[in-house]
CSV table of C-alpha atoms in Angstrom, one decimal:
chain,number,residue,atom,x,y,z
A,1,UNK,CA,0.0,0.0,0.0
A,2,UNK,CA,1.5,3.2,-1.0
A,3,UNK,CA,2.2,6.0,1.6
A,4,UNK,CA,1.6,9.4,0.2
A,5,UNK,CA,2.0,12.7,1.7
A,6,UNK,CA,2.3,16.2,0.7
A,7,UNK,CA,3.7,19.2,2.5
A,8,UNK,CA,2.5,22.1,1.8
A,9,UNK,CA,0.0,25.6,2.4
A,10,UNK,CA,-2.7,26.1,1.5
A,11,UNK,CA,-1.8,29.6,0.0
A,12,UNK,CA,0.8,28.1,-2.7
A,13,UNK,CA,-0.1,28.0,-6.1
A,14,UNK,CA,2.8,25.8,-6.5
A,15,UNK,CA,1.2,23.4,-3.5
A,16,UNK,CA,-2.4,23.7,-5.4
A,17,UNK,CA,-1.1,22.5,-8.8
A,18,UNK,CA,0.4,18.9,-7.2
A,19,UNK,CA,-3.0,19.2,-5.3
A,20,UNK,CA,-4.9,19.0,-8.5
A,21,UNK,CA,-2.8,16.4,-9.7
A,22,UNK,CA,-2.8,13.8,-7.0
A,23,UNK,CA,-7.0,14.3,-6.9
A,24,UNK,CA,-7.1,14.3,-10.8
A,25,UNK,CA,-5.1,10.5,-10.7
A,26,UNK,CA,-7.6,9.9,-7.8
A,27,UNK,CA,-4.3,9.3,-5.1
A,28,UNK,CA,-4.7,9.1,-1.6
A,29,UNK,CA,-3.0,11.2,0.8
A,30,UNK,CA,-2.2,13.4,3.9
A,31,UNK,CA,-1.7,16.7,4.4
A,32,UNK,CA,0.9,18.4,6.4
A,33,UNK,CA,0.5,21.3,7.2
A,34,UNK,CA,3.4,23.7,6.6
A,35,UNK,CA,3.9,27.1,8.3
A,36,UNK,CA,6.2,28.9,5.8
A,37,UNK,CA,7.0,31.8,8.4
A,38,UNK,CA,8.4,29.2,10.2
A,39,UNK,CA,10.0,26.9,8.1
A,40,UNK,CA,9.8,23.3,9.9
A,41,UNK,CA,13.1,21.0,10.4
A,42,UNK,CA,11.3,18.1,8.5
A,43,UNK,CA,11.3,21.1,5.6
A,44,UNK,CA,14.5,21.7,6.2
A,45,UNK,CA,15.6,18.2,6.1
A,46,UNK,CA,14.0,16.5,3.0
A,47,UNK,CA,14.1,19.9,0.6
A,48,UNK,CA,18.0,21.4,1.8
A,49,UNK,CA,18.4,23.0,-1.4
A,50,UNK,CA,15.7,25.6,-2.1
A,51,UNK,CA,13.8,24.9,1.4
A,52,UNK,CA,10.5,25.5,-0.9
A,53,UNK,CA,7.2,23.5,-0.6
A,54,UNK,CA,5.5,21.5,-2.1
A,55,UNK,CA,7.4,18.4,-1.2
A,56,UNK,CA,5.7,15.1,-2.2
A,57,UNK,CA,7.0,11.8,-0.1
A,58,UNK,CA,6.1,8.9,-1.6
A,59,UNK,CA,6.5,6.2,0.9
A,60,UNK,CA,9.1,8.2,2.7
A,61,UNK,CA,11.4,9.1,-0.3
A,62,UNK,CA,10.7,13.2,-1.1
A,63,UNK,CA,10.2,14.7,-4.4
A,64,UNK,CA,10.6,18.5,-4.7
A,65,UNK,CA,9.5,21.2,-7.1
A,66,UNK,CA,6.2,20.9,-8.6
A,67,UNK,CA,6.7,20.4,-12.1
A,68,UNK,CA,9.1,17.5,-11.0
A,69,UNK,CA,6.2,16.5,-8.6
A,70,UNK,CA,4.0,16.2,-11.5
A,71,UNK,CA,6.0,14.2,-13.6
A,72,UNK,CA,6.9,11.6,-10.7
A,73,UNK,CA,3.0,11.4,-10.5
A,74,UNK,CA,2.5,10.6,-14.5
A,75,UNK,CA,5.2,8.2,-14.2
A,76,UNK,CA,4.1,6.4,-11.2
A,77,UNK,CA,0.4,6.1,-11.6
A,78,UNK,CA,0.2,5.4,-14.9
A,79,UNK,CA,-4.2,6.1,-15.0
A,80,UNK,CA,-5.2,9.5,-16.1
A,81,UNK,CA,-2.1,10.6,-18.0
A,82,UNK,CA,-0.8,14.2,-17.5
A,83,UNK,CA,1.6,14.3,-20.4
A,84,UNK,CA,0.1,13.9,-23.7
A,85,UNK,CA,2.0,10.5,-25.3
A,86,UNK,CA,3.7,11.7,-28.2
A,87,UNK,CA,7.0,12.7,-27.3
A,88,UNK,CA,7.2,16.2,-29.5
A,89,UNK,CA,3.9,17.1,-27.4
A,90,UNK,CA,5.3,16.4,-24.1
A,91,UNK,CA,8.1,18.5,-25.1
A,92,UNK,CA,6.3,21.6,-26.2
A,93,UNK,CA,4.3,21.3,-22.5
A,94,UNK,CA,7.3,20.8,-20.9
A,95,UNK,CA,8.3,23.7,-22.6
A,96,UNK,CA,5.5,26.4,-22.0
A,97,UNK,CA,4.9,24.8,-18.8
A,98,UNK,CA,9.2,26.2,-17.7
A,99,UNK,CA,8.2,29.1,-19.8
A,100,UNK,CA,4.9,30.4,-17.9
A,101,UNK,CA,6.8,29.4,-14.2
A,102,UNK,CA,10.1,31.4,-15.5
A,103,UNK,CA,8.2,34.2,-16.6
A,104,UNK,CA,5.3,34.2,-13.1
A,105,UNK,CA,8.7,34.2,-10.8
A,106,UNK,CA,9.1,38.1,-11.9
A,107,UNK,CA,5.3,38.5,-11.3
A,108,UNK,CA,5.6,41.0,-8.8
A,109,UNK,CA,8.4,43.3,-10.6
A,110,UNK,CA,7.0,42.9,-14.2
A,111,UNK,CA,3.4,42.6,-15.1
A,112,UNK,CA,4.2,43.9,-18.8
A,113,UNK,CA,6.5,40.8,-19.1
A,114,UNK,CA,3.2,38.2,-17.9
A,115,UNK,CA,1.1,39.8,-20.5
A,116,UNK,CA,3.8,39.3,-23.3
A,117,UNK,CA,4.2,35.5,-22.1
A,118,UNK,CA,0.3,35.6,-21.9
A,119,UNK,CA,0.1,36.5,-26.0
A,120,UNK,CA,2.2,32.9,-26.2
A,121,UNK,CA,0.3,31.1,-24.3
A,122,UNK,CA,-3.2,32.5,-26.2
A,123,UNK,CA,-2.0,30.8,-29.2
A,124,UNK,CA,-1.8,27.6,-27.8
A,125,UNK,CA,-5.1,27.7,-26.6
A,126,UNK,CA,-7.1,28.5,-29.4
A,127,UNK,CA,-9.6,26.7,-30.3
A,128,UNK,CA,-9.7,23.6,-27.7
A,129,UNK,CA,-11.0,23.7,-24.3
A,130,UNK,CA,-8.2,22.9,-22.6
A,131,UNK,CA,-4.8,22.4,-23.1
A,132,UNK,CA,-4.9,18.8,-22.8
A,133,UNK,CA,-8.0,18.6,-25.0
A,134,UNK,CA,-10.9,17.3,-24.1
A,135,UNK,CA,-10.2,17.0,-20.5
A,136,UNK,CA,-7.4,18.8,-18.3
A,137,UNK,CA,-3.9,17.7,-18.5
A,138,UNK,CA,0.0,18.4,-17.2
A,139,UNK,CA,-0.2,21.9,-19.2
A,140,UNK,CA,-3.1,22.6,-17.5
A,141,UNK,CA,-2.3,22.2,-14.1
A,142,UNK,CA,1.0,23.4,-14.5
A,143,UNK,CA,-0.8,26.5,-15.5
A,144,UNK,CA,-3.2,26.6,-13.2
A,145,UNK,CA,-2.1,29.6,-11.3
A,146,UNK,CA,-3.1,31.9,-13.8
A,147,UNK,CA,-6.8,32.5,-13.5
A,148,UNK,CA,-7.1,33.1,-9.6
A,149,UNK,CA,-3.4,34.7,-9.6
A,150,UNK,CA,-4.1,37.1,-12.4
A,151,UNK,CA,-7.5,38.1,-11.4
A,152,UNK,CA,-6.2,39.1,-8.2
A,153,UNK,CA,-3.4,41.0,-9.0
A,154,UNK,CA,-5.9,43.1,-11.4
A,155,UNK,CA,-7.5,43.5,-8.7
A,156,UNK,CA,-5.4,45.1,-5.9
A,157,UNK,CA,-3.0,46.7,-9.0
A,158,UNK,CA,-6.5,48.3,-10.2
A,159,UNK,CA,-5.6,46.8,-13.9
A,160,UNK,CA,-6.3,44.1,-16.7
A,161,UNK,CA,-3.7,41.6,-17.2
A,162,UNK,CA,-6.2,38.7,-18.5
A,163,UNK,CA,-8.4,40.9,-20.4
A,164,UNK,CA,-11.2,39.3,-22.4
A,165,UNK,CA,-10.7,41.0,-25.4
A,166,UNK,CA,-6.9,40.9,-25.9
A,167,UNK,CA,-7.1,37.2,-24.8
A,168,UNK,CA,-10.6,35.7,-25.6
A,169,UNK,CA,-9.2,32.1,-25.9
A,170,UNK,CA,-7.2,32.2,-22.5
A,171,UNK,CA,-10.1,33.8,-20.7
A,172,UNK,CA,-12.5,31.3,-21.5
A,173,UNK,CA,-10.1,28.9,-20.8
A,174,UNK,CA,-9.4,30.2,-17.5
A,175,UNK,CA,-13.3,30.0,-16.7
A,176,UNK,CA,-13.3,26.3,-18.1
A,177,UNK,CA,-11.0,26.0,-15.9
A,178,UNK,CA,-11.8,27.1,-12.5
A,179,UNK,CA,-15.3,25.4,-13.2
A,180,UNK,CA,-13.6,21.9,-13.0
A,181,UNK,CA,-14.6,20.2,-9.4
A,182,UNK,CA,-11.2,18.7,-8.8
A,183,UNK,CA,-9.7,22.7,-9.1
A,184,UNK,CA,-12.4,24.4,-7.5
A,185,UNK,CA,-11.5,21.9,-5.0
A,186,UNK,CA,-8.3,22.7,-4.5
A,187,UNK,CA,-7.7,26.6,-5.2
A,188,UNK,CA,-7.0,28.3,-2.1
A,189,UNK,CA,-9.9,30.9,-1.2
A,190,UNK,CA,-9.9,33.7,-3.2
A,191,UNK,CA,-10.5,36.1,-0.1
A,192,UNK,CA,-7.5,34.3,1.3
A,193,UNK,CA,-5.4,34.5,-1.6
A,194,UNK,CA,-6.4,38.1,-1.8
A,195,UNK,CA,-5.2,39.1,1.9
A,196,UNK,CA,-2.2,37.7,1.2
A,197,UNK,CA,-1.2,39.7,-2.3
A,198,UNK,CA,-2.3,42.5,-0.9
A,199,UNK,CA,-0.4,42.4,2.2
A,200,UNK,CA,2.7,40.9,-0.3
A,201,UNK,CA,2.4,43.7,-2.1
A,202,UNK,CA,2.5,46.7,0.6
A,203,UNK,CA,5.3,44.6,2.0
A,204,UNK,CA,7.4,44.7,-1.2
A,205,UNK,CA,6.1,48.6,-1.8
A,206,UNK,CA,7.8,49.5,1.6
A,207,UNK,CA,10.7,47.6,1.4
A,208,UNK,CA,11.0,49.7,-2.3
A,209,UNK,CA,10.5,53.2,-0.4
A,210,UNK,CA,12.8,52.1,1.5
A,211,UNK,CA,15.8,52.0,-1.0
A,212,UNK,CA,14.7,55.4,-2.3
B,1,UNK,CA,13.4,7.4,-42.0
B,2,UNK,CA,14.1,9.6,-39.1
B,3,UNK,CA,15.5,13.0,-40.4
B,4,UNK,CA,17.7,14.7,-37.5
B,5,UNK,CA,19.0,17.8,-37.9
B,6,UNK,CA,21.0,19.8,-35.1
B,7,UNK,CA,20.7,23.9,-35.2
B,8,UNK,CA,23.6,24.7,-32.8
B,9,UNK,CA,27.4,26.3,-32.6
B,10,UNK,CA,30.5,24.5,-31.3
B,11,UNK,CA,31.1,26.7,-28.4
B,12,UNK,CA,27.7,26.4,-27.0
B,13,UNK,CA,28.2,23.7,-23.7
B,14,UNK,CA,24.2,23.7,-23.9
B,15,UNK,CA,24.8,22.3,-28.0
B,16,UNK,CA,27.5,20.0,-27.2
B,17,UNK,CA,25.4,18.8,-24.4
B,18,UNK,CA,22.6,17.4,-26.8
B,19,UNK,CA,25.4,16.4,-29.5
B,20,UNK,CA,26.8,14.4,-26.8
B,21,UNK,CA,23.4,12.3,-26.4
B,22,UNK,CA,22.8,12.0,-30.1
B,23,UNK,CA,26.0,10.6,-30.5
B,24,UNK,CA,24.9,8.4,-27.4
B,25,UNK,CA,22.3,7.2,-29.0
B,26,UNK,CA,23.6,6.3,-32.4
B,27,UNK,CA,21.1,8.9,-33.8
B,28,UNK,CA,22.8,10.5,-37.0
B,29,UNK,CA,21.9,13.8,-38.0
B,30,UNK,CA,23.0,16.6,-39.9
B,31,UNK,CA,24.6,19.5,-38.1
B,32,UNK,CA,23.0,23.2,-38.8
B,33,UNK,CA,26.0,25.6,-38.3
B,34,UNK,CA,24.2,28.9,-36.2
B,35,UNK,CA,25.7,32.2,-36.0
B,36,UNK,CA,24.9,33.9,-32.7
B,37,UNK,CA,26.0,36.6,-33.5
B,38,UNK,CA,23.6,37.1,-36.7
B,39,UNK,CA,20.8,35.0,-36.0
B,40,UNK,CA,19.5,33.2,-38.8
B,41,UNK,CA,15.4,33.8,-39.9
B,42,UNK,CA,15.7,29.7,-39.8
B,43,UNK,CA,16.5,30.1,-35.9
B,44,UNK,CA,14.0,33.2,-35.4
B,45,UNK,CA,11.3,31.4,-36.9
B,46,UNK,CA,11.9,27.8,-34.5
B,47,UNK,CA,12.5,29.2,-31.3
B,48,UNK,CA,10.2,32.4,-31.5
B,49,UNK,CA,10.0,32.8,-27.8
B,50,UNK,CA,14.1,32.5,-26.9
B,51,UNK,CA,15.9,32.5,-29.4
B,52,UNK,CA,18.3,30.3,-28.9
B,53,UNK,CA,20.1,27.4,-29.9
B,54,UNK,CA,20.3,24.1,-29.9
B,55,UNK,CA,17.4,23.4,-31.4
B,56,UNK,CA,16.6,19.8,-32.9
B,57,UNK,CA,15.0,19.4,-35.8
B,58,UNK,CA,13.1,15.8,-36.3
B,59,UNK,CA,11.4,15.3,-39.0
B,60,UNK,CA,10.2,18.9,-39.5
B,61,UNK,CA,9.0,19.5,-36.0
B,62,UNK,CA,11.6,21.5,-33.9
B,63,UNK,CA,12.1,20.7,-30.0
B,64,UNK,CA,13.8,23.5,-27.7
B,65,UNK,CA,16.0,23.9,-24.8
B,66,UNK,CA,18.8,21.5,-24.5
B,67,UNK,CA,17.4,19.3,-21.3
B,68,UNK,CA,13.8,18.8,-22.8
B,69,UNK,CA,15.7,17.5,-26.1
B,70,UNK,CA,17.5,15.3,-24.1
B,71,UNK,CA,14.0,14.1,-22.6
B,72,UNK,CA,12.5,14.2,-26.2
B,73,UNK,CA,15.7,11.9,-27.8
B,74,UNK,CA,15.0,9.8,-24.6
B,75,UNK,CA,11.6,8.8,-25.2
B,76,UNK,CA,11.6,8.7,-29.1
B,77,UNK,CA,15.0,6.5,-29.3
B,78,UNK,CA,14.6,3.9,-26.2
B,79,UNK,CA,17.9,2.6,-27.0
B,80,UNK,CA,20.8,3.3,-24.4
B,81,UNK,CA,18.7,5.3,-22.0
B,82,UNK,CA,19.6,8.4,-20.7
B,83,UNK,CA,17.5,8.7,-17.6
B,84,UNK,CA,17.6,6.3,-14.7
B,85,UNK,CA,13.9,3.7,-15.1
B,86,UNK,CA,12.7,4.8,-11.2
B,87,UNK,CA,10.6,7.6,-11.4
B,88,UNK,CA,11.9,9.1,-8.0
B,89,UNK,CA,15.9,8.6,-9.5
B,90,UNK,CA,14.2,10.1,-12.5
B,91,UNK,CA,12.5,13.2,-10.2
B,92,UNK,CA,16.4,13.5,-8.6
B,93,UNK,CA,18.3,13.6,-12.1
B,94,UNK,CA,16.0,16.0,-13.6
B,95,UNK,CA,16.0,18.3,-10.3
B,96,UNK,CA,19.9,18.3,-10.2
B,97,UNK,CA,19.9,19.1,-13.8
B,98,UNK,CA,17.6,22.0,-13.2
B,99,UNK,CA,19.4,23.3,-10.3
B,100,UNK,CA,22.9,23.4,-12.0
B,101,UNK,CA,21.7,24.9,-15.1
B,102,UNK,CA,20.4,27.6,-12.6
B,103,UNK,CA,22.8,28.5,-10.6
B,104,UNK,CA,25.8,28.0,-14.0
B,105,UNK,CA,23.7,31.1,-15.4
B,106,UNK,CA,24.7,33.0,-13.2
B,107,UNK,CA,27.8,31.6,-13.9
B,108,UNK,CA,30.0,35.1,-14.8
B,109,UNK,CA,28.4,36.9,-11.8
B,110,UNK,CA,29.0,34.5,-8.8
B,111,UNK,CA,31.6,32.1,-8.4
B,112,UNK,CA,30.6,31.8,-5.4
B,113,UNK,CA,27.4,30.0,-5.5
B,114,UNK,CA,28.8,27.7,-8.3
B,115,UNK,CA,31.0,26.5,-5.7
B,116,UNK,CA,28.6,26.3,-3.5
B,117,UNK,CA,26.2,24.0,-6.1
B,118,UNK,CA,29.4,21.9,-6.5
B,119,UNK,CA,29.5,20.6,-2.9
B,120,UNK,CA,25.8,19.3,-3.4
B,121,UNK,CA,26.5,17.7,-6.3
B,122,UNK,CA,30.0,16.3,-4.8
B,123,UNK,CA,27.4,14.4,-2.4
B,124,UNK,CA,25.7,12.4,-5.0
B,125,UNK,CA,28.4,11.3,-7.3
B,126,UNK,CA,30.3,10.0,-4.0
B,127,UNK,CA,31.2,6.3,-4.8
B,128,UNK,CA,30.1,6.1,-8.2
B,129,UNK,CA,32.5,6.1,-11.5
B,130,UNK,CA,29.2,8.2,-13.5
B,131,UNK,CA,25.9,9.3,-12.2
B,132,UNK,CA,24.5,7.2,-14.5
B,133,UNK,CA,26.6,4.1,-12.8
B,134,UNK,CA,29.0,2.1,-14.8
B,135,UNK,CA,28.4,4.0,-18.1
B,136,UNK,CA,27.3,7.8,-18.4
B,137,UNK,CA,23.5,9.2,-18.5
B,138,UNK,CA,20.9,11.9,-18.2
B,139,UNK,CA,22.8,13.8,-15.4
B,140,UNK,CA,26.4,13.0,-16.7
B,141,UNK,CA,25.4,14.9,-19.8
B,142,UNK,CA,23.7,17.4,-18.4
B,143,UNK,CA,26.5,18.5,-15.6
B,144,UNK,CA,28.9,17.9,-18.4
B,145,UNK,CA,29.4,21.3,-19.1
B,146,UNK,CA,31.3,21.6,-15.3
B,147,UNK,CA,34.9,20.0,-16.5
B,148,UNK,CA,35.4,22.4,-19.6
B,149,UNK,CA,33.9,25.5,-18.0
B,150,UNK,CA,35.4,25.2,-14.7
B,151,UNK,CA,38.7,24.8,-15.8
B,152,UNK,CA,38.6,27.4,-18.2
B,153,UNK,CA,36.9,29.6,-15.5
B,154,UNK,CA,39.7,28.6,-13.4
B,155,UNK,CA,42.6,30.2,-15.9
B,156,UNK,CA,40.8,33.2,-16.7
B,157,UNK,CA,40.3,34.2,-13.2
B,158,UNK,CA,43.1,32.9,-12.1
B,159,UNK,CA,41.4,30.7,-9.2
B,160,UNK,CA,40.3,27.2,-7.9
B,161,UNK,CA,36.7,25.9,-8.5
B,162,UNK,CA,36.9,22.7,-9.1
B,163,UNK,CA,39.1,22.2,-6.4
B,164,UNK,CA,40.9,18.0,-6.2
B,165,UNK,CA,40.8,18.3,-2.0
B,166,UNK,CA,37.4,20.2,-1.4
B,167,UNK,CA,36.0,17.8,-4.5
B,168,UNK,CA,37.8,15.2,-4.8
B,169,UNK,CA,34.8,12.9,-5.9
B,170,UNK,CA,33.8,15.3,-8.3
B,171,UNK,CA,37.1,16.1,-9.9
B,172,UNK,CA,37.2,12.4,-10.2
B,173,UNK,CA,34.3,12.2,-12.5
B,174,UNK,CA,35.7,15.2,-14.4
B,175,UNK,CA,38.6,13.2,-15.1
B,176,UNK,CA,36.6,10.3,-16.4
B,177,UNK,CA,33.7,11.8,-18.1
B,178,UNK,CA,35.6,13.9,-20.2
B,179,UNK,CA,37.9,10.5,-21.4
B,180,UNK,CA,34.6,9.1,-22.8
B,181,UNK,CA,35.5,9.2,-26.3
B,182,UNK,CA,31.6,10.8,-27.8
B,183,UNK,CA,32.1,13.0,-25.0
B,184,UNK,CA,35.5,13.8,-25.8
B,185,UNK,CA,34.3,14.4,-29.9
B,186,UNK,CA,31.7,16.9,-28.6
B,187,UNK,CA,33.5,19.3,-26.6
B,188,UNK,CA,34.9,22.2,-28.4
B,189,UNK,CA,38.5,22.6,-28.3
B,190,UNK,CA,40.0,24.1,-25.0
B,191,UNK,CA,42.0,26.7,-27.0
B,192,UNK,CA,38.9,28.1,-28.9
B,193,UNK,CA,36.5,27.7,-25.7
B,194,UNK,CA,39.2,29.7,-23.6
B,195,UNK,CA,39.5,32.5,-26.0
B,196,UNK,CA,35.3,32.9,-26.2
B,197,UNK,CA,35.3,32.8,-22.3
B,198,UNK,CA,38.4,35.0,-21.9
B,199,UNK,CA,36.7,38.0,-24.5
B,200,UNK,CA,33.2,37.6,-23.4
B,201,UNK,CA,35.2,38.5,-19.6
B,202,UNK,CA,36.6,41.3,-20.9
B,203,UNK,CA,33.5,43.2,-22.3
B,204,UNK,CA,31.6,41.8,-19.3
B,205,UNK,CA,34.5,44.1,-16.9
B,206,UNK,CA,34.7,47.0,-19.9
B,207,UNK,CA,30.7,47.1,-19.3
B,208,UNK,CA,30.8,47.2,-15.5
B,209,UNK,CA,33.5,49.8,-15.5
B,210,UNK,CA,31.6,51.9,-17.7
B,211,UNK,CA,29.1,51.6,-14.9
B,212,UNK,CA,31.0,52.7,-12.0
């Protein structure tokens, strides 16, 4: 019988996409809780390189960094494939799904630079419901952060990033999306998530008065 | 009949990385000669979003970014495997990977925490001729941009990274991987590789004087 635990919070994106994959393959597990503040020793000891959640311990042995996370997943529990199987597809997901996390890691300093990876990403989309046709797949999840993180940043920046008219395919992806049990399951709550940009945000602000 | 074709330049570790798993594999192809310095329409048109070489052309369709071609040339030619069969060895090759390519970008800027990625790394090739085992893999050709660069890095700034006491292991592996004759065919040669690194230096200091 297969042990399977995840660390992680609740207010993670990162946490929410391996989330989504382990209820999407239908895999059992426990939750621990992790206080990120207050980063916990078993953090500390099974991810001593980037001390990041989400770690995913499969029977004891950790796997870290989502995108790895969802690959160990595909591999190991072979029903309801992530990857598509043609090998030039998985590629091209591999490669947008880098792309989009590359790009989202300079969310806060440059918006301008998530819309321009957003144009991309549009093309991809159109005309299919999701990127892994049919039903949802790795692409995605590994995407996944985009509807809830984008509509609250336009929020609390007072500004469109996802706007329906620039990106009609993405935006009704992104409500495809969110409609899907298994994600609306998972997402953290938007009030939540809110709290905490916000708060992200005024913190980052200050610290950039600061240097002025 | 598989048509392979290789866009890429012989001072590029990142090109001579995928060469080296090609020529692995058996796979023949045709080699694409890239100016980086006047980037072909050909390149511009495969690799839209970075511009950059390698890219592999199979059959028509082009794959980027060296590590996902690896992936790609892994699961289309199942011959002499590059990555381990256990998805969790897989997860750890494929982090490591990652995390070196990382931390080498910043490779000009901080020396520092390339030595500082070396001692993890110096942990997991402890007691082993290859990460791969007896004969070289995923990982071996992905860190196997270290032995050349290093050294190199080592003249032109006159300083120790690859040091024989603090990595003994390592330096070990150095020794051997770059005596595997494909690998040995792949790398540019040290004369030509010293002179890119030693110029691209120089205009890196002219441009940070210029700052101060």
């Amino acid at each position: 019988m297969d042990k399977v635990r995840l660390i992680a919070a609740p207010l993670s994106l990162y946490c929410c996409r391996v989330e989504m994959a382990l209820r999407f393959k239908a895999i059992e597990y426990e939750y621990i809780h992790e206080d990120v503040a207050d980063k916990s020793p078993m953090l500390l000891e099974l991810n001593p390189v980037h001390k990041k959640i989400p770690v995913l311990l499969h029977n004891g042995v950790p796997i870290n960094e989502s995108l790895l996370i969802l690959e160990y997943l595909d591999e190991t529990w072979k029903e309801n494939p992530l990857l598509p199987k043609d090998p030039c597809e998985r590629a091209q997901a591999r490669f947008w799904a880098n792309y989009a996390d590359e790009k989202g890691e300079d969310k806060e300093k440059a918006i301008a630079t998530a819309v321009e990876s957003l144009a991309f990403i549009e093309e991809l989309i159109k005309g299919k419901k999701f990127f892994g046709g049919e039903s949802i797949g790795y692409m995605d999840l590994a995407l996944g952060w985009i509807p809830l993180w984008t509509s609250v940043m336009e929020e609390v920046g007072d500004m469109k990033i996802l706007d329906e008219e620039t990106f009609p395919f993405l935006h009704e992806w992104a409500q495809s999306f969110i409609q899907v049990p298994l994600v609306k399951s998972s997402m953290p709550p938007r009030e939540e998530f809110f709290n905490y940009v916000r708060s992200t945000a005024k913190y980052l602000r200050s610290l950039a008065a600061k240097k002025l």
